[in-house]
Structure formats: structure tokens, C-alpha cells
N, CA, C and O of each residue as an XYZ file, in Angstrom:
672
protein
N       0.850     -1.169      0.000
C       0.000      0.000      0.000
C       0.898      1.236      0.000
O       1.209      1.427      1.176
N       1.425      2.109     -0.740
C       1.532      3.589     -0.884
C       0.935      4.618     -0.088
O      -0.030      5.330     -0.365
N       1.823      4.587      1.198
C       1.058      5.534      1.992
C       0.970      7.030      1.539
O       0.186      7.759      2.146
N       1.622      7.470      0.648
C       1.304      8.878      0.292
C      -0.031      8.966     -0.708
O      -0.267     10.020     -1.299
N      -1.011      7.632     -0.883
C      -1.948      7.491     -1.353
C      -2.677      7.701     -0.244
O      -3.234      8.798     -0.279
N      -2.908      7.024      0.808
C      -3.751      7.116      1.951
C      -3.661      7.991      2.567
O      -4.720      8.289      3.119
N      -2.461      8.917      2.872
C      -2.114      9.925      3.544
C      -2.774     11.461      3.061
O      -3.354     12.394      3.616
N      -2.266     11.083      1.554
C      -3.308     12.426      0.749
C      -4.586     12.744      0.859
O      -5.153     13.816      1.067
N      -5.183     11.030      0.592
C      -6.857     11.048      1.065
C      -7.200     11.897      2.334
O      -7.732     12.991      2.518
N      -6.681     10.946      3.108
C      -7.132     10.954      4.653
C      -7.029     12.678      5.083
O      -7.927     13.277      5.674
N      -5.646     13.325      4.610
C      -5.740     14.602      5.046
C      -6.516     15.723      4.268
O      -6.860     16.796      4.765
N      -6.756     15.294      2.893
C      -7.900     15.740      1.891
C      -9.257     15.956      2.771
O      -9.935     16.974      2.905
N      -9.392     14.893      3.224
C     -11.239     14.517      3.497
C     -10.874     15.357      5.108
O     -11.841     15.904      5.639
N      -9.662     15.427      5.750
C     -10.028     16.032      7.157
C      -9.609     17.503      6.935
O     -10.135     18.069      7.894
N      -8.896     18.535      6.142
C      -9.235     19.272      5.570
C     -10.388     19.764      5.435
O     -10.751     20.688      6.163
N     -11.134     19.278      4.542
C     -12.762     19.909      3.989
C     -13.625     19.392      5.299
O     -14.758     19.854      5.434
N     -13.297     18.773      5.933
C     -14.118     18.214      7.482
C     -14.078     19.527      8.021
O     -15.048     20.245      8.261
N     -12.699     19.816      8.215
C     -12.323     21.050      9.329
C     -12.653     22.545      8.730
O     -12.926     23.624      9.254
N     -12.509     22.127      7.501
C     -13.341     23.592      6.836
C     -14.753     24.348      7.193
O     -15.111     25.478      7.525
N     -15.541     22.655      6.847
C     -17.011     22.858      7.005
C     -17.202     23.127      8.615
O     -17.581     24.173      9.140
N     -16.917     22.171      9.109
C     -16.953     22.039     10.938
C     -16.415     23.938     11.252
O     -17.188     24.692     11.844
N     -15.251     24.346     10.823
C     -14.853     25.573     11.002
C     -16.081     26.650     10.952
O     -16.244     27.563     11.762
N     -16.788     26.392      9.994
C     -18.264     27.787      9.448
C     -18.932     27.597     10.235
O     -19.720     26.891      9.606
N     -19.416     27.648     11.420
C     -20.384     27.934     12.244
C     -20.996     26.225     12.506
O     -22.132     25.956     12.116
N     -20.379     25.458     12.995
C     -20.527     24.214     13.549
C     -20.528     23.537     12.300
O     -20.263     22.336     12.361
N     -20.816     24.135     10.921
C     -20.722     23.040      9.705
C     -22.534     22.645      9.460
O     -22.951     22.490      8.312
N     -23.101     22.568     10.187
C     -24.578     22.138      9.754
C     -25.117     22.782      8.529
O     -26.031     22.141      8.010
N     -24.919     23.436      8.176
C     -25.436     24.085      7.171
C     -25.328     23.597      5.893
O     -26.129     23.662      4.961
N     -23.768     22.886      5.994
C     -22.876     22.338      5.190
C     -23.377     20.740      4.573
O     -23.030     20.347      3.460
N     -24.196     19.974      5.460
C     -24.209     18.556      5.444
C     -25.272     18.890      5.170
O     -25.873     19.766      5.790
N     -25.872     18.077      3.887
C     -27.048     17.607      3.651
C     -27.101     16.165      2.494
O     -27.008     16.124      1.268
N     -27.325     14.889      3.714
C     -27.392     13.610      3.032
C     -27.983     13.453      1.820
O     -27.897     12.511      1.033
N     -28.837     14.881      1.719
C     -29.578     14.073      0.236
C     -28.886     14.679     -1.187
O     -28.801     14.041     -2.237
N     -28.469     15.897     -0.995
C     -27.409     15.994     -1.893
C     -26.283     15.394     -1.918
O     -25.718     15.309     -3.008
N     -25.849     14.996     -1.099
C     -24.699     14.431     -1.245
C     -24.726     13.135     -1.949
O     -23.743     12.805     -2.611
N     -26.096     12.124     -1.841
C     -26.390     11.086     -2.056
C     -26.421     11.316     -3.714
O     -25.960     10.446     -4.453
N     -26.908     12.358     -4.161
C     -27.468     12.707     -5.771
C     -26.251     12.813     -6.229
O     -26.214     12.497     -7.418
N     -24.775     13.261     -5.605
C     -23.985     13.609     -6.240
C     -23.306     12.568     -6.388
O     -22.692     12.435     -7.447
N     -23.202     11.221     -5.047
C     -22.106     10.235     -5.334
C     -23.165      9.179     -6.305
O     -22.838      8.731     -7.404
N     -24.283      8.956     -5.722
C     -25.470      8.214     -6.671
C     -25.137      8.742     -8.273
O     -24.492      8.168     -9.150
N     -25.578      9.576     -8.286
C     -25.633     10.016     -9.879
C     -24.880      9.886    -10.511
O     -25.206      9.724    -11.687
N     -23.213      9.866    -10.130
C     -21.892      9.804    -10.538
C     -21.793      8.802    -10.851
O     -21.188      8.678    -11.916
N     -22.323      7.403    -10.134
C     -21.977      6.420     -9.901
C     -23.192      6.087    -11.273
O     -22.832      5.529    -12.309
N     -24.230      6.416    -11.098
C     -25.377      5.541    -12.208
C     -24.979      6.025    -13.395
O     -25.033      5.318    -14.400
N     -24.426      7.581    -13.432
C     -24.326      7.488    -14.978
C     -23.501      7.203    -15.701
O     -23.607      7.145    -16.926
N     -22.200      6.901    -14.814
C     -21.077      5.911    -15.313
C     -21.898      4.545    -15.687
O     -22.215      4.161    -16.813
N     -22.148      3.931    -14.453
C     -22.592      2.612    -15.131
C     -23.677      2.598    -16.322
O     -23.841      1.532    -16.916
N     -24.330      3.583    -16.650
C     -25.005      3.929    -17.864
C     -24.352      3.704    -19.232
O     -24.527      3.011    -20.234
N     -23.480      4.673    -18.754
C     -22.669      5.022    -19.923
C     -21.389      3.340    -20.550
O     -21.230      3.227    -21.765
N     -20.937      2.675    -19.952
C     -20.065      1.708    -19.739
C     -20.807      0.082    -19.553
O     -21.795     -0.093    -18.840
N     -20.237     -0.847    -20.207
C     -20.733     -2.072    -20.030
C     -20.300     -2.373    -18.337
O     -19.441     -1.692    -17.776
N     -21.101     -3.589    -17.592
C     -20.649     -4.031    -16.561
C     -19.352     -4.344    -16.268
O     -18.597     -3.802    -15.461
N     -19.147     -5.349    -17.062
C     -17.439     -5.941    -17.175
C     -16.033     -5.361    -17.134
O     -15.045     -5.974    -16.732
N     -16.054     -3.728    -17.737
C     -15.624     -2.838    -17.101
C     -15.653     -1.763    -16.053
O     -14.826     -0.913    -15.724
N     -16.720     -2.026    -15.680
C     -17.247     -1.130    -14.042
C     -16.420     -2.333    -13.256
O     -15.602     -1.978    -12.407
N     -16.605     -3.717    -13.508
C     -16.008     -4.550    -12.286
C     -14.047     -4.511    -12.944
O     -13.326     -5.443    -12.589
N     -13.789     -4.020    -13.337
C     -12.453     -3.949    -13.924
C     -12.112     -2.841    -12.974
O     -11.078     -2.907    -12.310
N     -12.613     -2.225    -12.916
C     -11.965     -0.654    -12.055
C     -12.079     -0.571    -11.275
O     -11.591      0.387    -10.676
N     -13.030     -1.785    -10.479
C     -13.120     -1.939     -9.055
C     -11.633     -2.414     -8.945
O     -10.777     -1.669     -8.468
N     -11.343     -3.688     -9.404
C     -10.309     -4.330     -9.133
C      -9.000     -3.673     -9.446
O      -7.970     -4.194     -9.018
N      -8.941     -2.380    -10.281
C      -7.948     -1.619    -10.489
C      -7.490     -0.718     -9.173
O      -6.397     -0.668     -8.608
N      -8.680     -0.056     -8.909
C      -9.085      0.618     -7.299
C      -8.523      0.199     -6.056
O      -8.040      0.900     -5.167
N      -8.711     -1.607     -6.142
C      -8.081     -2.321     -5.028
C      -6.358     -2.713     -5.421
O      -5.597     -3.245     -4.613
N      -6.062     -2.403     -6.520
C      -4.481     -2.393     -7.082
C      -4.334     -1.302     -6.178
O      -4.007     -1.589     -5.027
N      -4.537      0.072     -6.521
C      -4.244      0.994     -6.326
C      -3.820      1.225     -4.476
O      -2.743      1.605     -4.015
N      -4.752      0.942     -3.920
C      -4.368      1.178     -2.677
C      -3.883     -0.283     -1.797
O      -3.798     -0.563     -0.602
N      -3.704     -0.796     -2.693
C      -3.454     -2.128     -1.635
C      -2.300     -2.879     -1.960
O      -1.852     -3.725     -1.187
N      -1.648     -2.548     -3.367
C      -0.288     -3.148     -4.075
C       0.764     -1.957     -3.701
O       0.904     -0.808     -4.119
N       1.524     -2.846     -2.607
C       3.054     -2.157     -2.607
C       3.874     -2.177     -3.909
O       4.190     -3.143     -4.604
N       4.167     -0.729     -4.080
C       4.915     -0.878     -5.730
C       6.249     -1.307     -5.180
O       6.239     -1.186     -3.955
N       7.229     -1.698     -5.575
C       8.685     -1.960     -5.357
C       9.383     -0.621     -5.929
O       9.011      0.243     -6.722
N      10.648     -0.846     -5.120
C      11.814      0.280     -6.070
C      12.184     -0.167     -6.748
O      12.319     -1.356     -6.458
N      12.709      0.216     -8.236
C      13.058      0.057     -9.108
C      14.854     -0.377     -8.646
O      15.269     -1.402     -9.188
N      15.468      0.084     -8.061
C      16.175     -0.768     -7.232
C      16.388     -2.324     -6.734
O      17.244     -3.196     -6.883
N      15.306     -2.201     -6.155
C      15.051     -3.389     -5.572
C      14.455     -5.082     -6.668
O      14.516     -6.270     -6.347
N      13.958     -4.448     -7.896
C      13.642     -5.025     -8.803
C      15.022     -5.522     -9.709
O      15.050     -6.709    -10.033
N      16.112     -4.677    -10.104
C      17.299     -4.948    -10.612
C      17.929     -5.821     -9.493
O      18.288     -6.960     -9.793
N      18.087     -5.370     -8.236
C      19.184     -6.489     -7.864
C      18.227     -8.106     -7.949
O      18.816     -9.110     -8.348
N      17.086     -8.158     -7.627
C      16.785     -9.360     -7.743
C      16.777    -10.055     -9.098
O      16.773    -11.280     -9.222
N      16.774     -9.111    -10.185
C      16.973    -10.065    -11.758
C      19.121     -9.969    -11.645
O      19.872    -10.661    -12.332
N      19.415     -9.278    -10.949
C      20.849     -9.274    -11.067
C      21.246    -10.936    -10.178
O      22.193    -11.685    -10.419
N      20.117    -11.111     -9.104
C      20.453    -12.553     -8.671
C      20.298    -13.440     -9.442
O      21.115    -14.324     -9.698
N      18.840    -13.246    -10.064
C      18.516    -14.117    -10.819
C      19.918    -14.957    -12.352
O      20.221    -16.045    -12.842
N      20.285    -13.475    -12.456
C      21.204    -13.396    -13.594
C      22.667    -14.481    -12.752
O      23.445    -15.210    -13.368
N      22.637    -14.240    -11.248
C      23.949    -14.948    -11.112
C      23.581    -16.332    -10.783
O      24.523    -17.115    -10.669
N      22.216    -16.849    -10.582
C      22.024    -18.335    -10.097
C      22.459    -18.860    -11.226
O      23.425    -19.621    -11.300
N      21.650    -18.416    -12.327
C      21.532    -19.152    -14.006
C      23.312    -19.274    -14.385
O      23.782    -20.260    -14.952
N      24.096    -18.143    -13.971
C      25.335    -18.374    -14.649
C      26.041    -19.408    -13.596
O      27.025    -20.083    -13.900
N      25.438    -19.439    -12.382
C      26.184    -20.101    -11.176
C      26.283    -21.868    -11.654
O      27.175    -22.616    -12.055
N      24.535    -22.009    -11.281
C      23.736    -23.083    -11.247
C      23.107    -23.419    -12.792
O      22.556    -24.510    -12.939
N      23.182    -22.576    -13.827
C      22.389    -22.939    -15.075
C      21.131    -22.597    -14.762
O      20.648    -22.312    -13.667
N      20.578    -22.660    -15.981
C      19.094    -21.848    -16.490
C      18.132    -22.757    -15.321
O      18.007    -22.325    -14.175
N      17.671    -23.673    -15.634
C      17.503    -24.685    -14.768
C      17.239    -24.573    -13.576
O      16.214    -25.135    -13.191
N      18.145    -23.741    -12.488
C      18.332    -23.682    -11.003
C      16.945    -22.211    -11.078
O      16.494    -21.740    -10.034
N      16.507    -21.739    -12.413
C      15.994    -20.324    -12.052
C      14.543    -20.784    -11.193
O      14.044    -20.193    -10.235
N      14.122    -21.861    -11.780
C      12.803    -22.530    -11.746
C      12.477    -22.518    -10.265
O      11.433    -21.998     -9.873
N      13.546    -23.208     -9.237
C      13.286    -23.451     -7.827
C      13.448    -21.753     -7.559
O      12.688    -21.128     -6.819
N      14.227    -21.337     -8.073
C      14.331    -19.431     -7.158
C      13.450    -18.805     -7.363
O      13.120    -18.012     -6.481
N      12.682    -18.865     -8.582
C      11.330    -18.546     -9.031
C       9.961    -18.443     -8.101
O       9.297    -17.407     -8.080
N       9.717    -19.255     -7.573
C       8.989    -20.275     -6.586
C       8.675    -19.026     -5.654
O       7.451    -18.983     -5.534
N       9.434    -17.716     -4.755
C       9.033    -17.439     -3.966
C       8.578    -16.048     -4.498
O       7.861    -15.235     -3.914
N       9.068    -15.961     -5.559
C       8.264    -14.689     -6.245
C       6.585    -14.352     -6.274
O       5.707    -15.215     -6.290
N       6.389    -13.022     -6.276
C       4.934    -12.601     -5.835
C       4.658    -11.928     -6.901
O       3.524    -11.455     -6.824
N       5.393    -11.581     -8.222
C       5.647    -10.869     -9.454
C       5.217    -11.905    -10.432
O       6.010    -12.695    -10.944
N       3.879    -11.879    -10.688
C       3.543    -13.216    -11.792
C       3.919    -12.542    -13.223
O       3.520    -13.266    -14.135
N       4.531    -11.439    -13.657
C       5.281    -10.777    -14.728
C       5.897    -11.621    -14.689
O       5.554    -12.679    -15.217
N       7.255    -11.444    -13.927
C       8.529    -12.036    -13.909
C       8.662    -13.515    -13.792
O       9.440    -14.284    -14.356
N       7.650    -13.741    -12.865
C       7.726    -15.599    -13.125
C       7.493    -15.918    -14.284
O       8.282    -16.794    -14.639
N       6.632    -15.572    -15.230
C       5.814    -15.714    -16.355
C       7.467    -16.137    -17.330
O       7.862    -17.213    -17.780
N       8.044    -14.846    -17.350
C       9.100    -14.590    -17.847
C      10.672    -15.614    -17.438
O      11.579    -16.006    -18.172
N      10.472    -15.751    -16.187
C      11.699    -16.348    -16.029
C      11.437    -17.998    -16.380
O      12.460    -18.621    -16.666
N      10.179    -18.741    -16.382
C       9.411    -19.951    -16.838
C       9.631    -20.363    -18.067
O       9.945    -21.523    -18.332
N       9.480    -19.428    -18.935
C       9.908    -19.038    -20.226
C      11.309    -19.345    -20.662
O      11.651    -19.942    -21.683
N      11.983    -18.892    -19.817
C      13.442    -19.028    -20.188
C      14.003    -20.433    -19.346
O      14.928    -20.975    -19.952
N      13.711    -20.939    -18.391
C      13.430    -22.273    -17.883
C      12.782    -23.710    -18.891
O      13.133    -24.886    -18.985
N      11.930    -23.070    -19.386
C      11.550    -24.105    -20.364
C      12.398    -23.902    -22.118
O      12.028    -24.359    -23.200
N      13.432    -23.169    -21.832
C      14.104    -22.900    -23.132
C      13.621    -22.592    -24.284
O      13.905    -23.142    -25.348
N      12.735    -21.539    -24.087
C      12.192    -20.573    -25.427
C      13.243    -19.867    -25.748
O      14.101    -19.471    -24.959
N      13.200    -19.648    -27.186
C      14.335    -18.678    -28.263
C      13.704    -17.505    -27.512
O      12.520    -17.271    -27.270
N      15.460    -16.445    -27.033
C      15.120    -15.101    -26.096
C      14.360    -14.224    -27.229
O      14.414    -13.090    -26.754
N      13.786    -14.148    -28.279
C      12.836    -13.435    -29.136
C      12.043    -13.648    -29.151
O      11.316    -12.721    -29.511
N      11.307    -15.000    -28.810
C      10.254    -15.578    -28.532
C       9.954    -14.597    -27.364
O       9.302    -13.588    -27.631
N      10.434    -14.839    -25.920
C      10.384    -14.095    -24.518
C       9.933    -12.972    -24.790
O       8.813    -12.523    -24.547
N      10.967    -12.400    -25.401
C      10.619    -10.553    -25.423
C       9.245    -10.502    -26.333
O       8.496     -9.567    -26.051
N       8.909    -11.194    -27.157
C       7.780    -11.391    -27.857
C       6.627    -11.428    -26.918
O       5.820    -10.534    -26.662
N       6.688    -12.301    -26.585
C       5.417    -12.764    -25.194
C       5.096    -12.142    -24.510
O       3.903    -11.887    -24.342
N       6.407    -11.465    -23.587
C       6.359    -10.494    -22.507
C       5.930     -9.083    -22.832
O       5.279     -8.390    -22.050
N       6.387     -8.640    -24.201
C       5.735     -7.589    -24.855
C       4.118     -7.483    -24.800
O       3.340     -6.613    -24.408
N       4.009     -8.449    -25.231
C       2.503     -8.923    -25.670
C       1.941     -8.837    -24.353
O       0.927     -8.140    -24.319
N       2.374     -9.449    -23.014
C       1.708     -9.308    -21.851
C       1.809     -8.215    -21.395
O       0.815     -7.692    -20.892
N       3.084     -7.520    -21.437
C       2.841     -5.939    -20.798
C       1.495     -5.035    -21.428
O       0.787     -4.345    -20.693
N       1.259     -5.178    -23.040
C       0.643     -4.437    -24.092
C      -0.846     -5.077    -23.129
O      -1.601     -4.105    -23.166
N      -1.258     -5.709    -22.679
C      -2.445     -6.385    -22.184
C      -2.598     -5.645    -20.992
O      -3.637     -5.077    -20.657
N      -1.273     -5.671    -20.203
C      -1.661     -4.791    -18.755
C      -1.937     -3.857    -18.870
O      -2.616     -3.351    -17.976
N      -1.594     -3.121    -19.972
C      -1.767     -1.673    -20.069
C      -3.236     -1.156    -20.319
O      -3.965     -0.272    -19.870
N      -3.315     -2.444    -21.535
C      -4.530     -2.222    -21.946
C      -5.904     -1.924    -20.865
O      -6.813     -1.094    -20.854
N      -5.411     -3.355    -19.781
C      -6.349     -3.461    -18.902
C      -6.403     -2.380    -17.711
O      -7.202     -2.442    -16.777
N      -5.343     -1.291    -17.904
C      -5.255     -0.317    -16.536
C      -5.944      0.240    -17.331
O      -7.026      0.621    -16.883
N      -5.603      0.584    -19.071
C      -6.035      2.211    -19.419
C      -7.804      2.098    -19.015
O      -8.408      2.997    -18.431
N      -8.495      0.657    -19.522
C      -9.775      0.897    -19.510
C     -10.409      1.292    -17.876
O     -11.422      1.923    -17.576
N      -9.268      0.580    -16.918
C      -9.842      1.060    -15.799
C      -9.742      2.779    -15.332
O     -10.481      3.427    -14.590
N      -8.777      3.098    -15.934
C      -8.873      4.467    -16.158
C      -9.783      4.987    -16.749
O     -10.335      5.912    -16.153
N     -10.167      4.710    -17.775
C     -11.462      5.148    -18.616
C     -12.797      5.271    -17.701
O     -13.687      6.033    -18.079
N     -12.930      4.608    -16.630
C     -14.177      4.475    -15.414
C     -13.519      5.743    -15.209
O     -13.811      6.746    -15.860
N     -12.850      5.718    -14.532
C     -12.512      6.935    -13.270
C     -12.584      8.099    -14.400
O     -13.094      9.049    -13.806
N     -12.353      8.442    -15.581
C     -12.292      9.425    -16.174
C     -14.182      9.889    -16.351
O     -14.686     10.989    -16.120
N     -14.812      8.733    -16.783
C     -16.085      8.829    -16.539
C     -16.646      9.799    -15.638
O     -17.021     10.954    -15.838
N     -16.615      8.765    -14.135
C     -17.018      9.968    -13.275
C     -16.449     10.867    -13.365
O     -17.117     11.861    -13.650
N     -15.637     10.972    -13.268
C     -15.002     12.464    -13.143
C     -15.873     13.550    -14.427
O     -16.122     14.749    -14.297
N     -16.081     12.972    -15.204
C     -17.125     13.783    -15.940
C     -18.238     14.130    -15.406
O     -18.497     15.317    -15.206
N     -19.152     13.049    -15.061
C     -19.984     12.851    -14.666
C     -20.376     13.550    -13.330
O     -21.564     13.872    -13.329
N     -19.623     13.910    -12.061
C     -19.437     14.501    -10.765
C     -20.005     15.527    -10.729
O     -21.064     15.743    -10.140
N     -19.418     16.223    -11.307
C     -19.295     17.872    -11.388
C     -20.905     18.555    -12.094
O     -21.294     19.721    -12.047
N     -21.450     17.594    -12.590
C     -22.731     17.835    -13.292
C     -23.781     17.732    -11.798
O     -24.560     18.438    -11.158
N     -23.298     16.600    -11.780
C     -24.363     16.059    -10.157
C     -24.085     16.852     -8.968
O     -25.041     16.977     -8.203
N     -22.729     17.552     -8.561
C     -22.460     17.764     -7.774
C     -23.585     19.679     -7.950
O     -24.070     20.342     -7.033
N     -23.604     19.940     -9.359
C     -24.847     21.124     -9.010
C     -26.000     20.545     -9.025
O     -26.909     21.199     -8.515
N     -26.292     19.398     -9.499
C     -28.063     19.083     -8.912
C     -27.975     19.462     -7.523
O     -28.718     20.235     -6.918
N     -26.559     18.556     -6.912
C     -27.202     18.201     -5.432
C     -26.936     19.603     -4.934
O     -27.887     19.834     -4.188
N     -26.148     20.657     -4.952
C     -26.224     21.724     -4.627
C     -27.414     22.529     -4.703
O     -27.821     23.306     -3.840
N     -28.051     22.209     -6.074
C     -29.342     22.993     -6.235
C     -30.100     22.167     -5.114
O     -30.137     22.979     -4.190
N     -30.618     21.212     -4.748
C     -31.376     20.859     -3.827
C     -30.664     21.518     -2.679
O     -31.238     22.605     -2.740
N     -30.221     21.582     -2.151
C     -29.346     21.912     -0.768
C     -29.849     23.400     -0.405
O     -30.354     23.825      0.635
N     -29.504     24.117     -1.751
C     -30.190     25.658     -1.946
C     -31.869     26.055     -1.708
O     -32.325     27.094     -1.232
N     -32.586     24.876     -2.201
C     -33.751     24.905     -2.181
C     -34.329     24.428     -0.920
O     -35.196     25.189     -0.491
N     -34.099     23.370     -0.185
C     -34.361     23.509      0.885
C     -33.868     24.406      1.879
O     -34.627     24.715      2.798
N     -32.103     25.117      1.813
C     -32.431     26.049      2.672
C     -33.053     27.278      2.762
O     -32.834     28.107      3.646
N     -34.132     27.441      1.486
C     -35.029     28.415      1.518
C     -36.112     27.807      2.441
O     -37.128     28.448      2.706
């Protein structure tokens, strides 16, 4: 998890807490039923707009997002730099058992590959092909979130206009 993901949130949302709470106790500020029109509406007219199969794609992108520790790019080289010294140590062969404790189904994918003695053009072929897929599959989950984000800002003046109208 990326705590400068959670950290941003968390002080985002207590921010605008302490804003509203700041104006005269904030009551004025809260009203469930706009608020409901704005995350509701956001939410229906995305799924309007978008097949199911990608609404449940961006869920699961969502739970990438805050819940996958990214690695350092650091930390990613020395372990193919091990990898690189078992194979010259032990032969291609030995990669298979070192493989095993990896949590990177990229790289296993990849080092399996070269374990089962595919031509290295073949590999870069494949692995190409699988990166071109991940991408594919983030951009569309991006494509949700770009949605609402369209979508928000429309709802967010309904629910304001109600908010206005009842406090007349």
C-alpha cells in the first residue's frame, strides 16, 4: 500500500471536514440528500454510460491501487541481477526453484519461459505482448474513473441545487 496514497486522502477529506466544521458548527454544510445525488448520480451514470465488465475492472484496479506495494526500481534490478547470477552459477535450470518465492507473476511468467528454453525473441515477444495487455487493462480502468469524473461535477450542481432549495 503507498502511503502517500492514503495519507493524501485521509488529510484531503479532514481538511474539507475542518473547513465545514470551522463555518459555524458546519450544519449548514451537510445535507445527506445531496450528497447522495452527487455520489449516486456519478456512480449511475457511469454505469449507464459503460458495459458491466468494465465497471467490475476498475473496481479491481481501485483495489491495485491502494493495496499493491509498488517496489523500487532498485530493488527489482538487484533481484533479476540474482537471478542473472544463479543461471550463470547453477544454469538456467536452477531459475525454476528461485522462481517459486516470487509474488511478481510478470517475472515468473518470464523467467518460466526461459526455464523451459524458449528462443530469447520468442520471450521478449510474449512479454511484450503481456505488458501491451496490462496496459490495456489499466487504461480501460482508467477510462471508469475518467467517466465519473465527468460525470461529478454535473451532479455535484443538482445536489447543490437541492441543498439551496431547501435552505429556503
Amino acid at each position: 500500500m503507498d502511503t502517500a496514497t492514503i495519507l493524501g486522502i485521509l488529510v484531503g477529506i479532514g481538511l474539507l471536514f475542518y473547513g465545514v466544521m470551522d463555518a459555524k458548527g458546519g450544519s449548514e454544510f451537510i445535507n445527506a440528500g445531496s450528497f447522495a445525488v452527487t455520489i449516486g448520480g456519478a456512480l449511475c451514470a457511469t454505469m449507464i454510460s459503460l458495459p458491466m465488465n468494465k465497471i467490475k475492472a476498475a473496481v479491481s484496479v481501485a483495489k491495485k491501487v491502494f493495496l499493491t506495494k509498488t517496489r523500487p526500481p532498485q530493488e527489482l534490478i538487484k533481484t533479476l541481477v540474482g537471478f542473472a547470477e544463479i543461471a550463470r552459477r547453477d544454469g538456467i535450470l536452477a531459475l525454476e526453484e528461485a522462481s517459486k518465492d516470487l509474488d511478481d507473476e510478470f517475472l515468473v511468467k518470464g523467467l518460466q519461459l526461459a526455464v523451459d528454453g524458449a528462443d530469447p525473441e520468442l520471450i521478449s515477444d510474449i512479454m511484450n505482448t503481456e505488458l501491451e495487455n496490462i496496459i490495456a487493462r489499466h487504461d480501460n480502468g482508467r477510462k471508469i474513473f475518467e467517466a465519473m469524473g465527468k460525470y461529478a461535477p454535473a451532479f455535484g450542481m443538482v445536489g447543490t441545487l437541492i441543498g439551496l432549495v431547501a435552505l429556503l
